[in-house]
Short mmCIF file of C-alpha atoms and ligand atoms in Angstrom, two decimals:
data_model
loop_
_atom_site.label_atom_id
_atom_site.label_comp_id
_atom_site.label_asym_id
_atom_site.label_seq_id
_atom_site.Cartn_x
_atom_site.Cartn_y
_atom_site.Cartn_z
CA UNK A 1 2.57 25.72 39.06
CA UNK A 2 3.83 23.81 36.01
CA UNK A 3 7.01 23.07 37.90
CA UNK A 4 5.04 21.55 40.79
CA UNK A 5 3.10 19.43 38.29
CA UNK A 6 6.31 18.19 36.65
CA UNK A 7 7.92 17.45 40.00
CA UNK A 8 4.89 15.45 41.13
CA UNK A 9 4.34 13.72 37.82
CA UNK A 10 4.52 10.20 39.26
CA UNK A 11 1.92 10.93 41.97
CA UNK A 12 -0.38 12.53 39.41
CA UNK A 13 -0.06 9.45 37.21
CA UNK A 14 -0.61 7.13 40.17
CA UNK A 15 -3.89 8.91 40.94
CA UNK A 16 -5.15 8.06 37.45
CA UNK A 17 -3.89 4.48 37.73
CA UNK A 18 -5.74 3.99 41.02
CA UNK A 19 -8.98 5.02 39.35
CA UNK A 20 -8.42 2.86 36.24
CA UNK A 21 -7.87 -0.16 38.51
CA UNK A 22 -11.42 0.15 39.80
CA UNK A 23 -13.43 -1.44 36.99
CA UNK A 24 -16.46 0.82 37.10
CA UNK A 25 -18.18 -0.80 34.13
CA UNK A 26 -21.72 0.43 33.65
CA UNK A 27 -23.83 -2.51 34.90
CA UNK A 28 -26.05 -2.27 31.82
CA UNK A 29 -23.30 -4.21 30.02
CA UNK A 30 -23.60 -7.14 32.44
CA UNK A 31 -27.39 -7.11 32.48
CA UNK A 32 -27.34 -5.67 36.00
CA UNK A 33 -25.25 -8.31 37.59
CA UNK A 34 -25.47 -7.01 41.16
CA UNK A 35 -21.73 -6.44 41.23
CA UNK A 36 -21.01 -2.88 40.17
CA UNK A 37 -18.14 -0.68 41.17
CA UNK A 38 -19.36 2.71 40.05
CA UNK A 39 -19.87 3.13 43.79
CA UNK A 40 -16.29 2.19 44.57
CA UNK A 41 -14.83 4.71 42.15
CA UNK A 42 -17.19 7.41 43.45
CA UNK A 43 -16.07 6.65 46.99
CA UNK A 44 -12.46 6.84 45.88
CA UNK A 45 -13.08 10.27 44.34
CA UNK A 46 -15.01 11.40 47.43
CA UNK A 47 -12.12 10.38 49.69
CA UNK A 48 -9.62 12.28 47.55
CA UNK A 49 -11.77 15.40 47.50
CA UNK A 50 -12.29 15.30 51.27
CA UNK A 51 -8.53 15.20 51.75
CA UNK A 52 -8.42 18.36 49.64
CA UNK A 53 -10.97 20.09 51.92
CA UNK A 54 -13.93 19.76 49.58
CA UNK A 55 -17.41 19.47 51.11
CA UNK A 56 -18.65 16.30 49.50
CA UNK A 57 -22.25 15.29 48.95
CA UNK A 58 -23.09 11.80 47.71
CA UNK A 59 -26.60 10.62 46.91
CA UNK A 60 -28.48 8.08 44.88
CA UNK A 61 -30.81 8.74 41.97
CA UNK A 62 -34.44 8.97 42.98
CA UNK A 63 -36.07 7.54 39.87
CA UNK A 64 -39.53 8.45 41.20
CA UNK A 65 -38.68 12.14 41.21
CA UNK A 66 -37.27 11.94 37.69
CA UNK A 67 -40.55 10.69 36.23
CA UNK A 68 -41.45 14.19 35.13
CA UNK A 69 -38.59 13.97 32.64
CA UNK A 70 -40.07 10.98 30.85
CA UNK A 71 -39.53 11.39 27.12
CA UNK A 72 -36.55 13.71 27.61
CA UNK A 73 -32.96 12.78 26.81
CA UNK A 74 -31.35 10.76 29.61
CA UNK A 75 -34.51 9.32 31.10
CA UNK A 76 -34.78 5.52 31.13
CA UNK A 77 -37.83 4.07 32.74
CA UNK A 78 -37.23 1.56 35.57
CA UNK A 79 -33.47 1.69 35.21
CA UNK A 80 -31.82 0.07 38.25
CA UNK A 81 -29.92 2.86 40.02
CA UNK A 82 -29.22 1.36 43.44
CA UNK A 83 -25.61 1.57 44.65
CA UNK A 84 -24.79 3.91 41.79
CA UNK A 85 -24.18 7.19 43.60
CA UNK A 86 -23.81 10.68 42.24
CA UNK A 87 -21.14 12.91 43.73
CA UNK A 88 -20.76 16.64 44.07
CA UNK A 89 -17.89 18.26 45.91
CA UNK A 90 -17.48 21.95 46.61
CA UNK A 91 -14.27 23.77 47.42
CA UNK A 92 -15.17 27.14 48.84
CA UNK A 93 -13.35 30.09 47.39
CA UNK A 94 -12.44 33.19 49.35
CA UNK A 95 -15.29 35.14 47.72
CA UNK A 96 -15.69 37.07 44.47
CA UNK A 97 -14.53 35.46 41.25
CA UNK A 98 -16.58 32.99 39.23
CA UNK A 99 -17.57 29.52 40.27
CA UNK A 100 -16.58 26.61 38.04
CA UNK A 101 -18.03 23.13 37.72
CA UNK A 102 -15.68 20.36 36.60
CA UNK A 103 -17.66 17.34 35.59
CA UNK A 104 -17.53 13.88 34.08
CA UNK A 105 -18.88 10.36 34.23
CA UNK A 106 -17.44 7.72 36.52
CA UNK A 107 -18.63 4.69 34.56
CA UNK A 108 -16.81 3.05 31.66
CA UNK A 109 -17.93 0.75 28.86
CA UNK A 110 -17.38 -2.97 29.09
CA UNK A 111 -13.93 -4.39 28.41
CA UNK A 112 -14.91 -6.07 25.12
CA UNK A 113 -12.75 -8.38 23.00
CA UNK A 114 -9.38 -7.95 21.41
CA UNK A 115 -7.22 -6.77 24.30
CA UNK A 116 -3.54 -7.69 24.39
CA UNK A 117 -3.06 -5.64 27.59
CA UNK A 118 -4.95 -6.14 30.81
CA UNK A 119 -7.98 -3.89 30.82
CA UNK A 120 -7.95 -2.80 34.45
CA UNK A 121 -4.30 -2.86 35.46
CA UNK A 122 -3.18 0.58 34.27
CA UNK A 123 -0.08 -0.89 32.65
CA UNK A 124 2.40 1.73 31.44
CA UNK A 125 4.53 1.20 28.34
CA UNK A 126 6.32 3.71 26.10
CA UNK A 127 4.72 6.69 27.78
CA UNK A 128 1.19 5.33 27.46
CA UNK A 129 -1.12 4.07 30.17
CA UNK A 130 -3.40 1.27 28.98
CA UNK A 131 -6.78 0.46 30.42
CA UNK A 132 -10.53 0.76 29.94
CA UNK A 133 -11.44 4.30 30.86
CA UNK A 134 -7.97 5.84 30.54
CA UNK A 135 -9.35 8.05 27.75
CA UNK A 136 -13.10 7.85 28.41
CA UNK A 137 -12.94 9.41 30.86
CA UNK A 138 -10.91 8.79 33.96
CA UNK A 139 -8.05 10.71 32.34
CA UNK A 140 -10.25 13.81 32.31
CA UNK A 141 -11.56 13.27 35.83
CA UNK A 142 -8.09 12.66 37.24
CA UNK A 143 -6.69 15.69 35.41
CA UNK A 144 -9.38 18.05 36.74
CA UNK A 145 -8.90 16.90 40.34
CA UNK A 146 -5.10 16.99 40.09
CA UNK A 147 -5.30 20.51 38.62
CA UNK A 148 -7.12 21.70 41.75
CA UNK A 149 -4.60 19.87 43.92
CA UNK A 150 -1.71 21.58 42.12
CA UNK A 151 -3.28 24.98 42.78
CA UNK A 152 -3.68 24.15 46.47
CA UNK A 153 -0.18 22.75 46.81
CA UNK A 154 1.24 25.95 45.34
CA UNK A 155 -0.63 27.88 48.07
CA UNK A 156 -2.78 29.73 45.58
CA UNK A 157 -6.14 30.88 46.96
CA UNK A 158 -9.04 30.83 44.51
CA UNK A 159 -11.78 33.44 44.81
CA UNK A 160 -14.61 31.49 43.18
CA UNK A 161 -15.86 28.08 44.28
CA UNK A 162 -14.74 24.96 42.44
CA UNK A 163 -17.31 22.19 42.10
CA UNK A 164 -16.47 18.65 41.11
CA UNK A 165 -19.36 16.52 39.88
CA UNK A 166 -19.10 12.89 38.82
CA UNK A 167 -22.03 10.76 37.74
CA UNK A 168 -22.85 7.10 37.00
CA UNK A 169 -24.78 5.71 34.02
CA UNK A 170 -23.45 7.86 31.18
CA UNK A 171 -22.25 5.06 28.91
CA UNK A 172 -25.66 3.42 28.58
CA UNK A 173 -28.16 6.09 29.37
CA UNK A 174 -27.95 9.30 31.31
CA UNK A 175 -29.93 8.99 34.52
CA UNK A 176 -26.91 10.16 36.50
CA UNK A 177 -26.54 13.46 34.67
CA UNK A 178 -30.30 13.93 34.52
CA UNK A 179 -30.52 13.69 38.30
CA UNK A 180 -27.37 15.75 38.84
CA UNK A 181 -28.69 18.62 36.77
CA UNK A 182 -32.35 18.57 37.72
CA UNK A 183 -32.48 17.36 41.30
CA UNK A 184 -29.41 18.70 42.97
CA UNK A 185 -27.79 20.73 40.24
CA UNK A 186 -24.68 22.42 41.40
CA UNK A 187 -25.19 25.85 39.89
CA UNK A 188 -22.03 27.39 38.58
CA UNK A 189 -20.92 30.31 36.41
CA UNK A 190 -19.26 27.93 33.97
CA UNK A 191 -18.62 24.24 33.44
CA UNK A 192 -15.91 22.13 31.86
CA UNK A 193 -16.92 18.63 30.82
CA UNK A 194 -13.67 16.76 30.78
CA UNK A 195 -14.57 14.19 28.13
CA UNK A 196 -11.56 13.46 25.87
CA UNK A 197 -11.01 16.11 23.19
CA UNK A 198 -7.25 15.67 22.58
CA UNK A 199 -6.93 18.88 24.62
CA UNK A 200 -8.90 20.90 22.08
CA UNK A 201 -11.39 23.38 23.50
CA UNK A 202 -14.83 22.28 22.33
CA UNK A 203 -17.55 24.87 22.97
CA UNK A 204 -20.16 23.06 20.86
CA UNK A 205 -21.33 19.57 20.01
CA UNK A 206 -23.67 18.21 17.37
CA UNK A 207 -27.02 16.62 17.87
CA UNK A 208 -27.43 13.10 16.57
CA UNK A 209 -30.51 11.46 15.09
CA UNK A 210 -30.69 7.75 14.40
CA UNK A 211 -33.50 6.54 12.26
CA UNK A 212 -34.50 4.00 9.68
CA UNK A 213 -36.42 4.48 6.47
CA UNK A 214 -38.83 1.58 6.20
CA UNK A 215 -39.76 0.75 2.60
CA UNK A 216 -42.65 -1.64 2.12
CA UNK A 217 -42.56 -3.60 -1.15
CA UNK A 218 -43.90 -6.97 -2.29
CA UNK A 219 -41.91 -10.20 -2.46
CA UNK A 220 -42.23 -12.51 -5.47
CA UNK A 221 -40.34 -15.11 -7.53
CA UNK A 222 -37.31 -13.34 -8.95
CA UNK A 223 -37.03 -15.54 -12.07
CA UNK A 224 -40.64 -15.06 -13.20
CA UNK A 225 -42.23 -12.26 -15.16
CA UNK A 226 -44.11 -10.27 -12.52
CA UNK A 227 -46.17 -7.66 -14.36
CA UNK A 228 -47.69 -4.56 -12.82
CA UNK A 229 -48.23 -4.47 -9.08
CA UNK A 230 -51.89 -3.66 -9.64
CA UNK A 231 -52.14 -7.11 -11.22
CA UNK A 232 -50.38 -8.71 -8.24
CA UNK A 233 -46.81 -8.34 -9.51
CA UNK A 234 -43.90 -8.18 -7.11
CA UNK A 235 -42.23 -4.87 -6.16
CA UNK A 236 -38.48 -4.98 -5.60
CA UNK A 237 -37.47 -3.27 -2.35
CA UNK A 238 -33.81 -3.29 -3.44
CA UNK A 239 -34.66 -1.14 -6.49
CA UNK A 240 -36.54 1.29 -4.24
CA UNK A 241 -33.57 1.37 -1.91
CA UNK A 242 -31.32 2.32 -4.83
CA UNK A 243 -33.67 5.16 -5.63
CA UNK A 244 -33.43 6.37 -2.03
CA UNK A 245 -29.64 6.12 -1.92
CA UNK A 246 -29.34 8.30 -5.02
CA UNK A 247 -31.76 10.85 -3.55
CA UNK A 248 -29.92 10.86 -0.21
CA UNK A 249 -26.71 11.76 -2.09
CA UNK A 250 -28.56 14.64 -3.69
CA UNK A 251 -30.00 15.70 -0.34
CA UNK A 252 -26.53 15.66 1.20
CA UNK A 253 -25.12 17.88 -1.56
CA UNK A 254 -27.72 20.43 -0.56
CA UNK A 255 -26.89 20.10 3.15
CA UNK A 256 -23.15 20.30 2.55
CA UNK A 257 -23.40 24.00 1.78
CA UNK A 258 -26.14 24.75 4.35
CA UNK A 259 -25.53 22.63 7.44
CA UNK A 260 -22.04 23.80 8.27
CA UNK A 261 -20.45 25.23 11.40
CA UNK A 262 -17.21 27.24 11.52
CA UNK A 263 -15.82 24.96 14.27
CA UNK A 264 -16.41 21.72 12.36
CA UNK A 265 -14.43 20.26 9.45
CA UNK A 266 -17.46 18.54 7.91
CA UNK A 267 -21.09 19.40 7.22
CA UNK A 268 -24.07 17.56 8.69
CA UNK A 269 -25.27 14.73 6.45
CA UNK A 270 -27.62 11.79 6.33
CA UNK A 271 -25.13 8.94 6.51
CA UNK A 272 -26.39 5.47 5.71
CA UNK A 273 -24.91 2.90 8.09
CA UNK A 274 -26.92 -0.28 7.50
CA UNK A 275 -29.25 -1.66 4.84
CA UNK A 276 -31.48 -4.63 5.46
CA UNK A 277 -33.55 -6.23 2.69
CA UNK A 278 -34.55 -9.60 1.29
CA UNK A 279 -34.74 -13.13 2.57
CA UNK A 280 -33.16 -15.50 0.00
CA UNK A 281 -31.69 -15.31 -3.52
CA UNK A 282 -34.70 -16.37 -5.57
CA UNK A 283 -37.18 -13.77 -4.27
CA UNK A 284 -37.45 -10.03 -4.69
CA UNK A 285 -37.04 -8.32 -1.33
CA UNK A 286 -40.48 -7.68 0.12
CA UNK A 287 -39.30 -4.75 2.23
CA UNK A 288 -36.18 -2.81 3.07
CA UNK A 289 -34.82 -0.74 5.93
CA UNK A 290 -32.20 1.95 5.53
CA UNK A 291 -30.57 2.85 8.86
CA UNK A 292 -28.97 6.25 9.02
CA UNK A 293 -27.22 8.68 11.32
CA UNK A 294 -28.07 12.33 10.69
CA UNK A 295 -26.36 15.12 12.59
CA UNK A 296 -27.73 18.54 13.45
CA UNK A 297 -26.46 21.85 14.72
CA UNK A 298 -27.43 23.92 17.76
CA UNK A 299 -29.04 26.40 15.34
CA UNK A 300 -31.51 23.65 14.37
CA UNK A 301 -32.75 22.91 17.90
CA UNK A 302 -36.45 23.20 18.61
CA UNK A 303 -37.90 24.95 21.66
CA UNK A 304 -37.52 21.74 23.74
CA UNK A 305 -33.82 21.54 22.79
CA UNK A 306 -34.42 18.55 20.57
CA UNK A 307 -34.10 17.80 16.87
CA UNK A 308 -37.76 17.82 15.78
CA UNK A 309 -37.18 20.39 13.00
CA UNK A 310 -34.58 18.20 11.35
CA UNK A 311 -36.75 15.12 11.82
CA UNK A 312 -39.52 16.94 9.98
CA UNK A 313 -37.15 17.95 7.17
CA UNK A 314 -36.06 14.33 6.74
CA UNK A 315 -39.65 13.05 6.85
CA UNK A 316 -40.60 15.56 4.15
CA UNK A 317 -37.65 14.43 2.07
CA UNK A 318 -38.77 10.80 2.36
CA UNK A 319 -42.31 11.79 1.39
CA UNK A 320 -40.99 13.71 -1.63
CA UNK A 321 -38.96 10.73 -2.82
CA UNK A 322 -42.06 8.55 -2.44
CA UNK A 323 -43.91 10.86 -4.85
CA UNK A 324 -41.50 9.93 -7.65
CA UNK A 325 -42.65 6.30 -7.74
CA UNK A 326 -46.10 4.88 -8.42
CA UNK A 327 -45.88 2.03 -5.87
CA UNK A 328 -44.51 4.30 -3.15
CA UNK A 329 -47.23 6.88 -3.77
CA UNK A 330 -49.75 4.19 -2.88
CA UNK A 331 -47.61 2.39 -0.26
CA UNK A 332 -45.62 5.16 1.36
CA UNK A 333 -42.29 4.50 3.04
CA UNK A 334 -41.83 6.07 6.47
CA UNK A 335 -39.19 6.96 9.02
CA UNK A 336 -38.91 5.27 12.39
CA UNK A 337 -36.83 7.30 14.84
CA UNK A 338 -34.42 5.46 17.12
CA UNK A 339 -32.45 8.19 18.90
CA UNK A 340 -32.34 11.95 19.38
CA UNK A 341 -29.24 13.03 21.28
CA UNK A 342 -29.31 16.79 21.74
CA UNK A 343 -26.64 19.40 21.13
CA UNK A 344 -25.57 22.77 22.47
CA UNK A 345 -23.18 25.61 21.98
CA UNK A 346 -21.46 28.21 24.12
CA UNK A 347 -20.49 31.20 21.94
CA UNK A 348 -16.77 31.32 21.20
CA UNK A 349 -16.73 35.03 21.98
CA UNK A 350 -18.44 34.62 25.37
CA UNK A 351 -16.32 35.63 28.33
CA UNK A 352 -16.21 32.04 29.60
CA UNK A 353 -14.76 30.62 26.40
CA UNK A 354 -12.36 33.50 25.76
CA UNK A 355 -11.09 33.26 29.36
CA UNK A 356 -10.40 29.53 28.93
CA UNK A 357 -8.69 30.06 25.58
CA UNK A 358 -6.46 32.82 26.96
CA UNK A 359 -5.65 30.73 30.05
CA UNK A 360 -4.71 27.75 27.87
CA UNK A 361 -2.48 29.91 25.69
CA UNK A 362 -0.40 30.76 28.75
CA UNK A 363 0.57 27.08 28.90
CA UNK A 364 0.73 26.16 25.22
CA UNK A 365 0.96 28.00 21.92
CA UNK A 366 -0.85 25.18 20.14
CA UNK A 367 -4.36 25.56 21.47
CA UNK A 368 -7.12 24.55 19.06
CA UNK A 369 -10.77 25.46 19.39
CA UNK A 370 -13.02 23.02 17.59
CA UNK A 371 -16.50 21.59 17.73
CA UNK A 372 -17.26 18.04 18.80
CA UNK A 373 -18.75 16.16 15.86
CA UNK A 374 -20.71 13.79 18.08
CA UNK A 375 -23.07 14.36 20.98
CA UNK A 376 -21.87 15.18 24.48
CA UNK A 377 -23.94 15.87 27.59
CA UNK A 378 -23.04 19.59 27.53
CA UNK A 379 -26.62 20.47 26.57
CA UNK A 380 -27.84 19.64 30.08
CA UNK A 381 -25.72 22.40 31.48
CA UNK A 382 -26.01 24.93 28.67
CA UNK A 383 -29.80 24.67 28.65
CA UNK A 384 -29.94 25.22 32.39
CA UNK A 385 -27.97 28.42 31.91
CA UNK A 386 -24.36 27.32 32.54
CA UNK A 387 -21.86 28.14 29.79
CA UNK A 388 -20.01 24.88 29.11
CA UNK A 389 -17.10 23.57 27.09
CA UNK A 390 -15.81 20.08 26.42
CA UNK A 391 -12.14 19.83 27.21
CA UNK A 392 -10.04 16.87 28.28
CA UNK A 393 -6.95 14.79 27.56
CA UNK A 394 -7.06 11.65 25.41
CA UNK A 395 -7.90 10.90 21.81
CA UNK A 396 -11.66 10.33 21.59
CA UNK A 397 -11.22 7.94 18.65
CA UNK A 398 -9.49 5.48 21.00
CA UNK A 399 -12.40 5.47 23.48
CA UNK A 400 -14.37 2.19 23.59
CA UNK A 401 -11.60 0.34 21.71
CA UNK A 402 -9.52 -2.64 22.80
CA UNK A 403 -6.19 -1.53 24.29
CA UNK A 404 -7.57 1.94 25.10
CA UNK A 405 -4.67 4.12 26.22
CA UNK A 406 -3.78 7.67 27.14
CA UNK A 407 -0.48 9.38 26.36
CA UNK A 408 0.89 10.33 29.75
CA UNK A 409 2.49 13.55 28.45
CA UNK A 410 -0.92 14.61 27.18
CA UNK A 411 -2.53 13.77 30.52
CA UNK A 412 0.06 15.87 32.38
CA UNK A 413 -0.38 18.70 29.89
CA UNK A 414 -4.10 18.47 30.57
CA UNK A 415 -3.47 19.02 34.29
CA UNK A 416 -1.40 22.14 33.51
CA UNK A 417 -3.99 23.55 31.11
CA UNK A 418 -6.86 22.93 33.50
CA UNK A 419 -4.98 24.50 36.40
CA UNK A 420 -4.47 27.62 34.32
CA UNK A 421 -8.15 27.67 33.26
CA UNK A 422 -9.38 27.22 36.83
CA UNK A 423 -7.17 30.05 38.13
CA UNK A 424 -8.18 32.48 35.42
CA UNK A 425 -11.91 31.78 35.57
CA UNK A 426 -12.23 31.55 39.38
CA UNK A 427 -9.55 34.24 39.87
CA UNK A 428 -6.95 34.17 42.60
CA UNK A 429 -6.29 36.46 45.52
CA UNK A 430 -3.21 38.65 45.15
ZN1 LIG B 501 -17.36 9.49 27.92
#
């Protein structure tokens, strides 16, 4: 197997290059300029799968039917979804064994500024392939398809079915995955989401909340004596912000011993990312907004698989801070929520995860199992009953950057690891 992959290295790399050269930028970035090539990359994948004897189904999102998911993660009202197909291919196994879904998103983020390489040419230099989507996540999609091809080319018969699912609209929404899972979900006994993880096996991800603490205050001349606010004096929003920042530090010290997960190197925290206050130098700021990113763990999910418990904890914290100040007791600050991206976990000791780990160890003695600090779409699958891990080639920190690149040795290693995982989970006939 690994020998076949090494011998066919250049073809395996060319397959990735062909996909990178189709600029499947999510049309959200161009304000729905009618030109979008998510369709072209999906057709390219469909053609490749058909050549490999997959039964391929391609369809478009029916936004009408998704209306029942309004308010859930992934749903975006009146999102244009025409010519943005979803794809599911099935390779029938001989029977017995487990089925496996390999899945990823076909869209990429916009090129952005700062490139010194061409963004859609798949240039190769010093063992790296450059291009938008090399890491996020055409590297993963190419590796999963090439892994199946390697198995076929070595005349190995799988017992379980292999499903390949690729969706549009991940990078600016989630209508593709929402439809894939809920309308025509390809049920499987396990799923690998091949988002980049630097080839670490990631059986969990964190939930992410974005919010802002809005602090009302009262503007007034900064050089004048103001007196008590009951007598019309100004109230400085910057001072109140300082109070909050100190209390957030305290709050985080508490979380740093409580909100930890054995697969993550850092605890969940409320991390302040932006502060907005004030209008000009000679006036006290009349209000302030503290924007934060707070993470949460699968153990904190509510019954709808969302982060409402953590939202409540943060709202109570804000209310408690308000109680320490006379103005804020009468003019309470509040939290406005901007995002709740869910999380999920497949137990490390479940047979799916242990099978993948053992399969990977046959190829490499440096296999790491670690959680994904950010959100991934794995929750869709886990919460519909499919054990799922994140696993793919490419350094996730390089995703969305200028001069995005993938190390070709890592990509090839990804093909070998995935081939081993597919064979061990789906099982092979003797
Ligand atoms: Zn991605």
